[in-house]
mmCIF file of C-alpha atoms in Angstrom:
data_model
loop_
_atom_site.group_PDB
_atom_site.id
_atom_site.type_symbol
_atom_site.label_atom_id
_atom_site.label_comp_id
_atom_site.label_asym_id
_atom_site.label_seq_id
_atom_site.Cartn_x
_atom_site.Cartn_y
_atom_site.Cartn_z
ATOM 1 C CA UNK A 89 0.000 0.000 0.000
ATOM 2 C CA UNK A 90 1.348 3.440 -0.874
ATOM 3 C CA UNK A 91 0.455 7.033 -1.512
ATOM 4 C CA UNK A 92 2.491 10.128 -2.326
ATOM 5 C CA UNK A 93 3.302 10.583 1.385
ATOM 6 C CA UNK A 94 3.359 7.095 2.892
ATOM 7 C CA UNK A 95 4.188 3.480 2.104
ATOM 8 C CA UNK A 96 3.585 0.230 3.986
ATOM 9 C CA UNK A 97 4.909 -3.083 2.696
ATOM 10 C CA UNK A 98 3.823 -6.542 3.781
ATOM 11 C CA UNK A 99 5.884 -9.452 2.460
ATOM 12 C CA UNK A 100 5.510 -13.238 2.306
ATOM 13 C CA UNK A 101 1.864 -13.458 3.285
ATOM 14 C CA UNK A 102 0.829 -17.126 3.680
ATOM 15 C CA UNK A 103 -2.003 -18.169 1.359
ATOM 16 C CA UNK A 104 -4.101 -19.047 4.414
ATOM 17 C CA UNK A 105 -3.908 -15.430 5.625
ATOM 18 C CA UNK A 106 -4.601 -13.797 2.255
ATOM 19 C CA UNK A 107 -8.369 -13.773 2.706
ATOM 20 C CA UNK A 108 -8.028 -12.061 6.099
ATOM 21 C CA UNK A 109 -5.663 -9.407 4.712
ATOM 22 C CA UNK A 110 -7.941 -8.655 1.795
ATOM 23 C CA UNK A 111 -11.031 -8.508 4.001
ATOM 24 C CA UNK A 112 -9.456 -5.698 6.026
ATOM 25 C CA UNK A 113 -9.268 -3.719 2.804
ATOM 26 C CA UNK A 114 -6.908 -1.006 1.693
ATOM 27 C CA UNK A 115 -6.102 1.743 4.246
ATOM 28 C CA UNK A 116 -7.884 5.025 3.612
ATOM 29 C CA UNK A 117 -4.610 6.896 3.268
ATOM 30 C CA UNK A 118 -3.341 4.569 0.488
ATOM 31 C CA UNK A 119 -4.027 5.551 -3.096
ATOM 32 C CA UNK A 120 -2.722 2.318 -4.659
ATOM 33 C CA UNK A 121 -2.375 -1.279 -3.475
ATOM 34 C CA UNK A 122 0.025 -3.624 -5.247
ATOM 35 C CA UNK A 123 -0.392 -7.375 -4.708
ATOM 36 C CA UNK A 124 2.352 -9.592 -6.109
ATOM 37 C CA UNK A 125 1.754 -13.341 -6.486
ATOM 38 C CA UNK A 126 4.682 -15.656 -7.314
ATOM 39 C CA UNK A 127 3.568 -18.991 -8.699
ATOM 40 C CA UNK A 128 0.179 -20.120 -9.955
ATOM 41 C CA UNK A 129 -2.268 -21.304 -7.313
ATOM 42 C CA UNK A 130 -5.947 -21.797 -8.105
ATOM 43 C CA UNK A 131 -7.159 -21.218 -4.544
ATOM 44 C CA UNK A 132 -5.235 -17.938 -4.305
ATOM 45 C CA UNK A 133 -6.621 -16.758 -7.646
ATOM 46 C CA UNK A 134 -10.155 -17.643 -6.557
ATOM 47 C CA UNK A 135 -9.744 -15.557 -3.401
ATOM 48 C CA UNK A 136 -8.434 -12.612 -5.428
ATOM 49 C CA UNK A 137 -11.221 -13.040 -7.958
ATOM 50 C CA UNK A 138 -13.864 -12.951 -5.223
ATOM 51 C CA UNK A 139 -12.543 -9.809 -3.514
ATOM 52 C CA UNK A 140 -11.793 -7.801 -6.678
ATOM 53 C CA UNK A 141 -14.558 -9.210 -8.919
ATOM 54 C CA UNK A 142 -12.085 -10.510 -11.483
ATOM 55 C CA UNK A 143 -13.556 -12.039 -14.599
ATOM 56 C CA UNK A 144 -13.494 -15.842 -14.649
ATOM 57 C CA UNK A 145 -12.030 -15.916 -18.160
ATOM 58 C CA UNK A 146 -9.144 -13.687 -17.054
ATOM 59 C CA UNK A 147 -8.470 -15.920 -14.043
ATOM 60 C CA UNK A 148 -8.490 -18.977 -16.288
ATOM 61 C CA UNK A 149 -6.017 -17.336 -18.676
ATOM 62 C CA UNK A 150 -3.724 -16.466 -15.763
ATOM 63 C CA UNK A 151 -3.758 -20.082 -14.515
ATOM 64 C CA UNK A 152 -3.131 -21.716 -17.897
ATOM 65 C CA UNK A 153 0.384 -21.317 -19.285
ATOM 66 C CA UNK A 154 1.418 -20.251 -21.842
ATOM 67 C CA UNK A 155 -0.899 -17.550 -23.121
ATOM 68 C CA UNK A 156 -0.321 -15.188 -26.014
ATOM 69 C CA UNK A 157 0.464 -11.681 -24.813
ATOM 70 C CA UNK A 158 -2.730 -9.626 -24.922
ATOM 71 C CA UNK A 159 -4.781 -6.844 -23.359
ATOM 72 C CA UNK A 160 -8.420 -7.285 -22.305
ATOM 73 C CA UNK A 161 -10.744 -4.554 -21.065
ATOM 74 C CA UNK A 162 -13.366 -5.950 -18.685
ATOM 75 C CA UNK A 163 -16.098 -3.994 -16.942
ATOM 76 C CA UNK A 164 -14.471 -3.905 -13.498
ATOM 77 C CA UNK A 165 -10.802 -4.266 -14.364
ATOM 78 C CA UNK A 166 -8.118 -4.565 -17.029
ATOM 79 C CA UNK A 167 -6.220 -7.750 -17.757
ATOM 80 C CA UNK A 168 -2.708 -7.797 -19.257
ATOM 81 C CA UNK A 169 -0.705 -10.945 -19.922
ATOM 82 C CA UNK A 170 2.806 -10.983 -21.408
ATOM 83 C CA UNK A 171 5.945 -13.117 -21.576
ATOM 84 C CA UNK A 172 9.016 -11.875 -19.709
ATOM 85 C CA UNK A 173 12.510 -13.310 -20.313
ATOM 86 C CA UNK A 174 14.870 -14.083 -17.462
ATOM 87 C CA UNK A 175 18.290 -15.675 -17.128
ATOM 88 C CA UNK A 176 18.502 -19.170 -15.627
ATOM 89 C CA UNK A 177 21.387 -20.511 -13.486
ATOM 90 C CA UNK A 178 22.601 -22.301 -16.638
ATOM 91 C CA UNK A 179 23.218 -18.926 -18.332
ATOM 92 C CA UNK A 180 20.377 -19.421 -20.777
ATOM 93 C CA UNK A 181 17.092 -17.582 -21.180
ATOM 94 C CA UNK A 182 13.562 -18.755 -20.532
ATOM 95 C CA UNK A 183 10.213 -17.026 -20.523
ATOM 96 C CA UNK A 184 7.778 -16.730 -17.667
ATOM 97 C CA UNK A 185 4.198 -15.600 -18.020
ATOM 98 C CA UNK A 186 3.188 -12.466 -16.148
ATOM 99 C CA UNK A 187 -0.476 -11.578 -15.662
ATOM 100 C CA UNK A 188 -1.467 -8.109 -14.457
ATOM 101 C CA UNK A 189 -4.943 -7.219 -13.180
ATOM 102 C CA UNK A 190 -5.656 -3.488 -12.873
ATOM 103 C CA UNK A 191 -8.605 -1.951 -11.010
ATOM 104 C CA UNK A 192 -9.172 1.688 -10.129
ATOM 105 C CA UNK A 193 -6.824 1.494 -7.120
ATOM 106 C CA UNK A 194 -5.243 -1.978 -7.138
ATOM 107 C CA UNK A 195 -2.667 -3.812 -9.244
ATOM 108 C CA UNK A 196 -2.311 -7.593 -8.989
ATOM 109 C CA UNK A 197 0.750 -9.104 -10.696
ATOM 110 C CA UNK A 198 0.927 -12.888 -11.044
ATOM 111 C CA UNK A 199 4.211 -14.420 -12.146
ATOM 112 C CA UNK A 200 4.396 -17.989 -13.339
ATOM 113 C CA UNK A 201 7.374 -20.150 -12.471
ATOM 114 C CA UNK A 202 9.509 -20.631 -15.592
ATOM 115 C CA UNK A 203 9.912 -24.268 -16.795
ATOM 116 C CA UNK A 204 13.266 -24.974 -15.105
ATOM 117 C CA UNK A 205 11.917 -23.713 -11.777
ATOM 118 C CA UNK A 206 8.690 -25.671 -11.659
ATOM 119 C CA UNK A 207 8.685 -28.377 -9.058
ATOM 120 C CA UNK A 208 11.095 -26.418 -6.854
ATOM 121 C CA UNK A 209 10.451 -23.921 -4.072
ATOM 122 C CA UNK A 210 7.738 -21.383 -4.821
ATOM 123 C CA UNK A 211 9.818 -18.301 -5.290
ATOM 124 C CA UNK A 212 10.596 -16.150 -8.276
ATOM 125 C CA UNK A 213 13.926 -16.821 -10.056
ATOM 126 C CA UNK A 214 14.932 -13.204 -9.463
ATOM 127 C CA UNK A 215 13.511 -9.906 -8.276
ATOM 128 C CA UNK A 216 12.216 -8.726 -11.624
ATOM 129 C CA UNK A 217 10.440 -5.738 -10.105
ATOM 130 C CA UNK A 218 13.454 -4.282 -8.280
ATOM 131 C CA UNK A 219 13.338 -1.080 -10.334
ATOM 132 C CA UNK A 220 9.643 -0.634 -9.581
ATOM 133 C CA UNK A 221 10.196 -1.200 -5.856
ATOM 134 C CA UNK A 222 12.971 1.368 -5.803
ATOM 135 C CA UNK A 223 10.712 3.834 -7.595
ATOM 136 C CA UNK A 224 7.960 3.299 -5.029
ATOM 137 C CA UNK A 225 10.426 3.866 -2.190
ATOM 138 C CA UNK A 226 11.222 7.329 -3.570
ATOM 139 C CA UNK A 227 8.778 9.821 -2.103
ATOM 140 C CA UNK A 228 8.856 12.175 -5.093
ATOM 141 C CA UNK A 229 8.684 9.520 -7.823
ATOM 142 C CA UNK A 230 5.995 9.453 -10.496
ATOM 143 C CA UNK A 231 4.959 5.972 -9.425
ATOM 144 C CA UNK A 232 4.064 7.223 -5.950
ATOM 145 C CA UNK A 233 2.120 10.220 -7.220
ATOM 146 C CA UNK A 234 0.130 8.428 -9.946
ATOM 147 C CA UNK A 235 -2.564 5.774 -9.867
ATOM 148 C CA UNK A 236 -2.778 2.037 -10.415
ATOM 149 C CA UNK A 237 -2.640 2.367 -14.197
ATOM 150 C CA UNK A 238 0.781 4.023 -14.009
ATOM 151 C CA UNK A 239 2.078 1.215 -11.773
ATOM 152 C CA UNK A 240 0.850 -1.294 -14.364
ATOM 153 C CA UNK A 241 2.705 0.687 -17.021
ATOM 154 C CA UNK A 242 5.911 0.554 -14.920
ATOM 155 C CA UNK A 243 5.631 -3.229 -14.620
ATOM 156 C CA UNK A 244 5.054 -3.582 -18.350
ATOM 157 C CA UNK A 245 7.959 -1.271 -19.115
ATOM 158 C CA UNK A 246 10.301 -3.362 -16.951
ATOM 159 C CA UNK A 247 9.177 -6.493 -18.788
ATOM 160 C CA UNK A 248 10.004 -4.882 -22.134
ATOM 161 C CA UNK A 249 13.391 -3.654 -20.876
ATOM 162 C CA UNK A 250 14.314 -7.224 -19.942
ATOM 163 C CA UNK A 251 14.459 -8.009 -23.656
ATOM 164 C CA UNK A 252 17.401 -5.612 -23.990
ATOM 165 C CA UNK A 253 19.383 -7.915 -21.684
ATOM 166 C CA UNK A 254 18.654 -10.799 -24.061
ATOM 167 C CA UNK A 255 19.753 -8.714 -27.024
ATOM 168 C CA UNK A 256 23.065 -7.991 -25.290
ATOM 169 C CA UNK A 257 23.670 -11.717 -24.917
ATOM 170 C CA UNK A 258 22.860 -12.420 -28.559
ATOM 171 C CA UNK A 259 25.055 -9.535 -29.705
ATOM 172 C CA UNK A 260 28.043 -11.149 -27.973
ATOM 173 C CA UNK A 261 27.249 -14.547 -29.480
ATOM 174 C CA UNK A 262 26.806 -13.138 -32.984
ATOM 175 C CA UNK A 263 30.152 -11.318 -32.784
ATOM 176 C CA UNK A 264 31.937 -14.472 -31.586
ATOM 177 C CA UNK A 265 30.365 -16.552 -34.339
ATOM 178 C CA UNK A 266 31.344 -13.945 -36.930
ATOM 179 C CA UNK A 267 35.001 -14.294 -35.894
ATOM 180 C CA UNK A 268 34.782 -18.093 -36.028
ATOM 181 C CA UNK A 269 33.233 -17.995 -39.503
ATOM 182 C CA UNK A 270 36.267 -16.118 -40.811
ATOM 183 C CA UNK A 271 38.838 -18.202 -38.922
ATOM 184 C CA UNK A 272 37.462 -21.734 -38.717
ATOM 185 C CA UNK A 273 34.211 -22.390 -40.622
ATOM 186 C CA UNK A 274 32.637 -25.797 -40.136
ATOM 187 C CA UNK A 275 29.342 -27.652 -40.419
ATOM 188 C CA UNK A 276 29.004 -27.533 -36.639
ATOM 189 C CA UNK A 277 29.302 -23.747 -36.776
ATOM 190 C CA UNK A 278 26.423 -23.580 -39.261
ATOM 191 C CA UNK A 279 24.253 -25.544 -36.819
ATOM 192 C CA UNK A 280 25.177 -23.144 -33.998
ATOM 193 C CA UNK A 281 24.269 -20.144 -36.147
ATOM 194 C CA UNK A 282 20.968 -21.800 -37.036
ATOM 195 C CA UNK A 283 20.241 -22.325 -33.330
ATOM 196 C CA UNK A 284 20.866 -18.607 -32.667
ATOM 197 C CA UNK A 285 18.551 -17.694 -35.538
ATOM 198 C CA UNK A 286 15.841 -19.951 -34.096
ATOM 199 C CA UNK A 287 16.184 -18.363 -30.651
ATOM 200 C CA UNK A 288 15.977 -14.885 -32.167
ATOM 201 C CA UNK A 289 12.804 -15.925 -33.978
ATOM 202 C CA UNK A 290 11.284 -17.046 -30.656
ATOM 203 C CA UNK A 291 12.320 -13.719 -29.141
ATOM 204 C CA UNK A 292 10.591 -11.824 -31.924
ATOM 205 C CA UNK A 293 7.434 -13.901 -31.517
ATOM 206 C CA UNK A 294 7.384 -12.880 -27.858
ATOM 207 C CA UNK A 295 7.893 -9.153 -28.493
ATOM 208 C CA UNK A 296 5.418 -8.607 -31.338
ATOM 209 C CA UNK A 297 2.305 -9.466 -29.254
ATOM 210 C CA UNK A 298 3.554 -7.136 -26.501
ATOM 211 C CA UNK A 299 3.816 -4.369 -29.078
ATOM 212 C CA UNK A 300 0.223 -5.065 -30.105
ATOM 213 C CA UNK A 301 -1.110 -4.960 -26.532
ATOM 214 C CA UNK A 302 0.702 -1.687 -25.772
ATOM 215 C CA UNK A 303 -0.833 -0.170 -28.895
ATOM 216 C CA UNK A 304 -4.255 -1.405 -27.771
ATOM 217 C CA UNK A 305 -3.764 0.164 -24.355
ATOM 218 C CA UNK A 306 -2.824 3.511 -25.924
ATOM 219 C CA UNK A 307 -5.877 3.405 -28.204
ATOM 220 C CA UNK A 308 -8.268 2.275 -25.452
ATOM 221 C CA UNK A 309 -11.011 4.597 -24.247
ATOM 222 C CA UNK A 310 -11.146 2.836 -20.874
ATOM 223 C CA UNK A 311 -11.428 5.217 -17.921
ATOM 224 C CA UNK A 312 -8.931 3.099 -15.947
ATOM 225 C CA UNK A 313 -6.073 4.308 -18.191
ATOM 226 C CA UNK A 314 -5.332 8.012 -17.880
ATOM 227 C CA UNK A 315 -3.986 10.228 -20.636
ATOM 228 C CA UNK A 316 -0.874 10.728 -18.510
ATOM 229 C CA UNK A 317 -0.154 6.987 -18.546
ATOM 230 C CA UNK A 318 -0.882 6.750 -22.281
ATOM 231 C CA UNK A 319 1.865 9.294 -22.882
ATOM 232 C CA UNK A 320 4.388 6.966 -21.216
ATOM 233 C CA UNK A 321 2.986 3.925 -22.990
ATOM 234 C CA UNK A 322 4.127 5.559 -26.229
ATOM 235 C CA UNK A 323 7.712 5.285 -24.959
ATOM 236 C CA UNK A 324 7.211 1.574 -24.232
ATOM 237 C CA UNK A 325 5.792 1.151 -27.722
ATOM 238 C CA UNK A 326 8.940 2.748 -29.153
ATOM 239 C CA UNK A 327 11.056 0.308 -27.151
ATOM 240 C CA UNK A 328 9.189 -2.695 -28.559
ATOM 241 C CA UNK A 329 9.650 -1.381 -32.102
ATOM 242 C CA UNK A 330 13.362 -0.885 -31.482
ATOM 243 C CA UNK A 331 13.733 -4.400 -30.064
ATOM 244 C CA UNK A 332 11.984 -5.910 -33.086
ATOM 245 C CA UNK A 333 14.258 -3.968 -35.446
ATOM 246 C CA UNK A 334 17.386 -5.130 -33.600
ATOM 247 C CA UNK A 335 16.184 -8.744 -33.595
ATOM 248 C CA UNK A 336 15.548 -8.566 -37.338
ATOM 249 C CA UNK A 337 19.038 -7.128 -37.896
ATOM 250 C CA UNK A 338 20.601 -9.938 -35.861
ATOM 251 C CA UNK A 339 18.600 -12.532 -37.769
ATOM 252 C CA UNK A 340 19.697 -11.106 -41.111
ATOM 253 C CA UNK A 341 23.296 -11.070 -39.888
ATOM 254 C CA UNK A 342 22.977 -14.678 -38.733
ATOM 255 C CA UNK A 343 21.599 -15.741 -42.105
ATOM 256 C CA UNK A 344 24.401 -13.909 -43.911
ATOM 257 C CA UNK A 345 26.937 -15.704 -41.685
ATOM 258 C CA UNK A 346 25.331 -19.023 -42.594
ATOM 259 C CA UNK A 347 25.655 -18.194 -46.283
ATOM 260 C CA UNK A 348 29.275 -17.062 -45.895
ATOM 261 C CA UNK A 349 30.159 -20.189 -43.919
ATOM 262 C CA UNK A 350 28.439 -22.429 -46.479
ATOM 263 C CA UNK A 351 30.199 -20.645 -49.338
ATOM 264 C CA UNK A 352 33.603 -21.003 -47.664
ATOM 265 C CA UNK A 353 33.021 -24.721 -47.059
ATOM 266 C CA UNK A 354 31.836 -25.156 -50.665
ATOM 267 C CA UNK A 355 34.885 -23.306 -51.946
ATOM 268 C CA UNK A 356 37.185 -25.520 -49.879
ATOM 269 C CA UNK A 357 35.439 -28.598 -51.215
ATOM 270 C CA UNK A 358 35.839 -27.304 -54.752
ATOM 271 C CA UNK A 359 39.555 -26.720 -54.142
ATOM 272 C CA UNK A 360 39.933 -30.276 -52.866
ATOM 273 C CA UNK A 361 38.055 -31.670 -55.857
ATOM 274 C CA UNK A 362 40.214 -29.541 -58.155
ATOM 275 C CA UNK A 363 43.420 -30.924 -56.658
ATOM 276 C CA UNK A 364 42.158 -34.520 -56.843
ATOM 277 C CA UNK A 365 41.079 -33.990 -60.452
ATOM 278 C CA UNK A 366 44.496 -32.610 -61.431
ATOM 279 C CA UNK A 367 46.249 -35.511 -59.705
ATOM 280 C CA UNK A 368 44.056 -37.958 -61.599
ATOM 281 C CA UNK A 369 44.690 -36.120 -64.882
ATOM 282 C CA UNK A 370 48.453 -36.075 -64.378
ATOM 283 C CA UNK A 371 48.522 -39.849 -63.933
ATOM 284 C CA UNK A 372 46.321 -40.560 -66.951
ATOM 285 C CA UNK A 373 49.272 -40.927 -69.434
ATOM 286 C CA UNK A 374 51.096 -43.339 -67.126
ATOM 287 C CA UNK A 375 47.910 -45.325 -66.578
ATOM 288 C CA UNK A 376 47.292 -45.469 -70.324
ATOM 289 C CA UNK A 377 50.804 -46.663 -71.198
ATOM 290 C CA UNK A 378 50.840 -49.156 -68.347
ATOM 291 C CA UNK A 379 47.509 -50.527 -69.575
ATOM 292 C CA UNK A 380 48.708 -50.911 -73.133
ATOM 293 C CA UNK A 381 51.999 -52.632 -72.342
ATOM 294 C CA UNK A 382 50.544 -54.617 -69.499
ATOM 295 C CA UNK A 383 48.178 -56.634 -71.705
ATOM 296 C CA UNK A 384 50.799 -59.353 -72.320
ATOM 297 C CA UNK A 385 50.185 -59.464 -76.060
ATOM 298 C CA UNK A 386 52.780 -61.408 -78.030
ATOM 299 C CA UNK A 387 52.884 -59.173 -81.101
ATOM 300 C CA UNK A 388 53.999 -55.858 -79.561
ATOM 301 C CA UNK A 389 57.342 -55.192 -81.388
ATOM 302 C CA UNK A 390 58.972 -52.902 -78.858
ATOM 303 C CA UNK A 391 58.085 -54.944 -75.811
ATOM 304 C CA UNK A 392 61.197 -57.117 -76.292
ATOM 305 C CA UNK A 393 63.510 -54.135 -76.870
ATOM 306 C CA UNK A 394 66.252 -53.993 -74.270
ATOM 307 C CA UNK A 395 65.782 -50.235 -73.677
ATOM 308 C CA UNK A 396 62.022 -50.482 -73.456
ATOM 309 C CA UNK A 397 61.804 -50.105 -69.670
ATOM 310 C CA UNK A 398 63.780 -46.843 -69.352
ATOM 311 C CA UNK A 399 62.088 -45.515 -72.501
ATOM 312 C CA UNK A 400 58.673 -46.240 -70.965
ATOM 313 C CA UNK A 401 59.522 -44.159 -67.880
ATOM 314 C CA UNK A 402 60.936 -41.336 -69.958
ATOM 315 C CA UNK A 403 57.731 -41.114 -71.986
ATOM 316 C CA UNK A 404 55.550 -41.248 -68.862
ATOM 317 C CA UNK A 405 57.591 -38.596 -67.080
ATOM 318 C CA UNK A 406 57.598 -36.374 -70.170
ATOM 319 C CA UNK A 407 53.804 -36.631 -70.537
ATOM 320 C CA UNK A 408 53.296 -35.968 -66.820
ATOM 321 C CA UNK A 409 55.660 -32.975 -66.873
ATOM 322 C CA UNK A 410 53.898 -31.612 -69.956
ATOM 323 C CA UNK A 411 50.519 -31.748 -68.224
ATOM 324 C CA UNK A 412 51.947 -30.130 -65.114
ATOM 325 C CA UNK A 413 53.462 -27.328 -67.219
ATOM 326 C CA UNK A 414 50.146 -26.855 -69.011
ATOM 327 C CA UNK A 415 48.262 -26.501 -65.684
ATOM 328 C CA UNK A 416 50.869 -24.085 -64.405
ATOM 329 C CA UNK A 417 50.735 -21.956 -67.526
ATOM 330 C CA UNK A 418 46.950 -21.615 -67.249
ATOM 331 C CA UNK A 419 47.161 -20.722 -63.532
ATOM 332 C CA UNK A 420 45.263 -23.849 -62.585
ATOM 333 C CA UNK A 421 47.731 -24.677 -59.805
#
């Protein structure tokens, strides 16, 4: 609970005590109440739905993962659902679903446990809302002086900013792969580049729906979203557009690296085939002469000549040297 002059925070409320806390209601001095739920629990969502008159369809969407990022305007509240990336202990990225319910004076954020965290302790993988908490702690911050809709905007803005962290990771990987393509191209490297391209595609598919829902919020005539908040939503919309552009640039760069790597490997294969072809061509005269005089025919006049053996090698060497000189003259070797 907070207002422009006061803030009171209550953490780690047991699910059994949630109904009691909500029954007491929001203090009269508080202008906004923020309820954060970590992990999906049907009983908890039913309690919240009863106290804040949340639509059953919105509650069902919050409980079923994954959902496509979207914005719904109900009679008593707004419902926002979006995917937020976070870094796992294995230094990879996963997405967790975040649902946000917005009433006239209350914001309820529900974070799903990402796949690698399910089955473990019910706690969020990291404090994703640290920036928002710090903003609320500042007495003169915009978050403290505005309503619930602005708090929802701040949460959504933090979710969008998390994609910049992912882009930083992919920028490093793309640069490393670019150096490897020039130094040591391989089939394995092509597979790694393809994996990066696939991850970037998944990232884009997560950002585009968020861009759509932000645009819907800006265009909404709902009284729960003020014109002041819509002005800041335009900045979030710009961020989503910038992220999509950067992702597309990385994907194009990844595809160009795949083409360069494939071309280098094809060129090396062509060089190998060229060398093998020239070796085979150089030995054709010797193979031909050996085949002719190796047939053991009785009526070959020169086969019984005493200088036939050295003459044979002289002819073979001369023919081989002539072919080698011909290749050299035509810059084929």
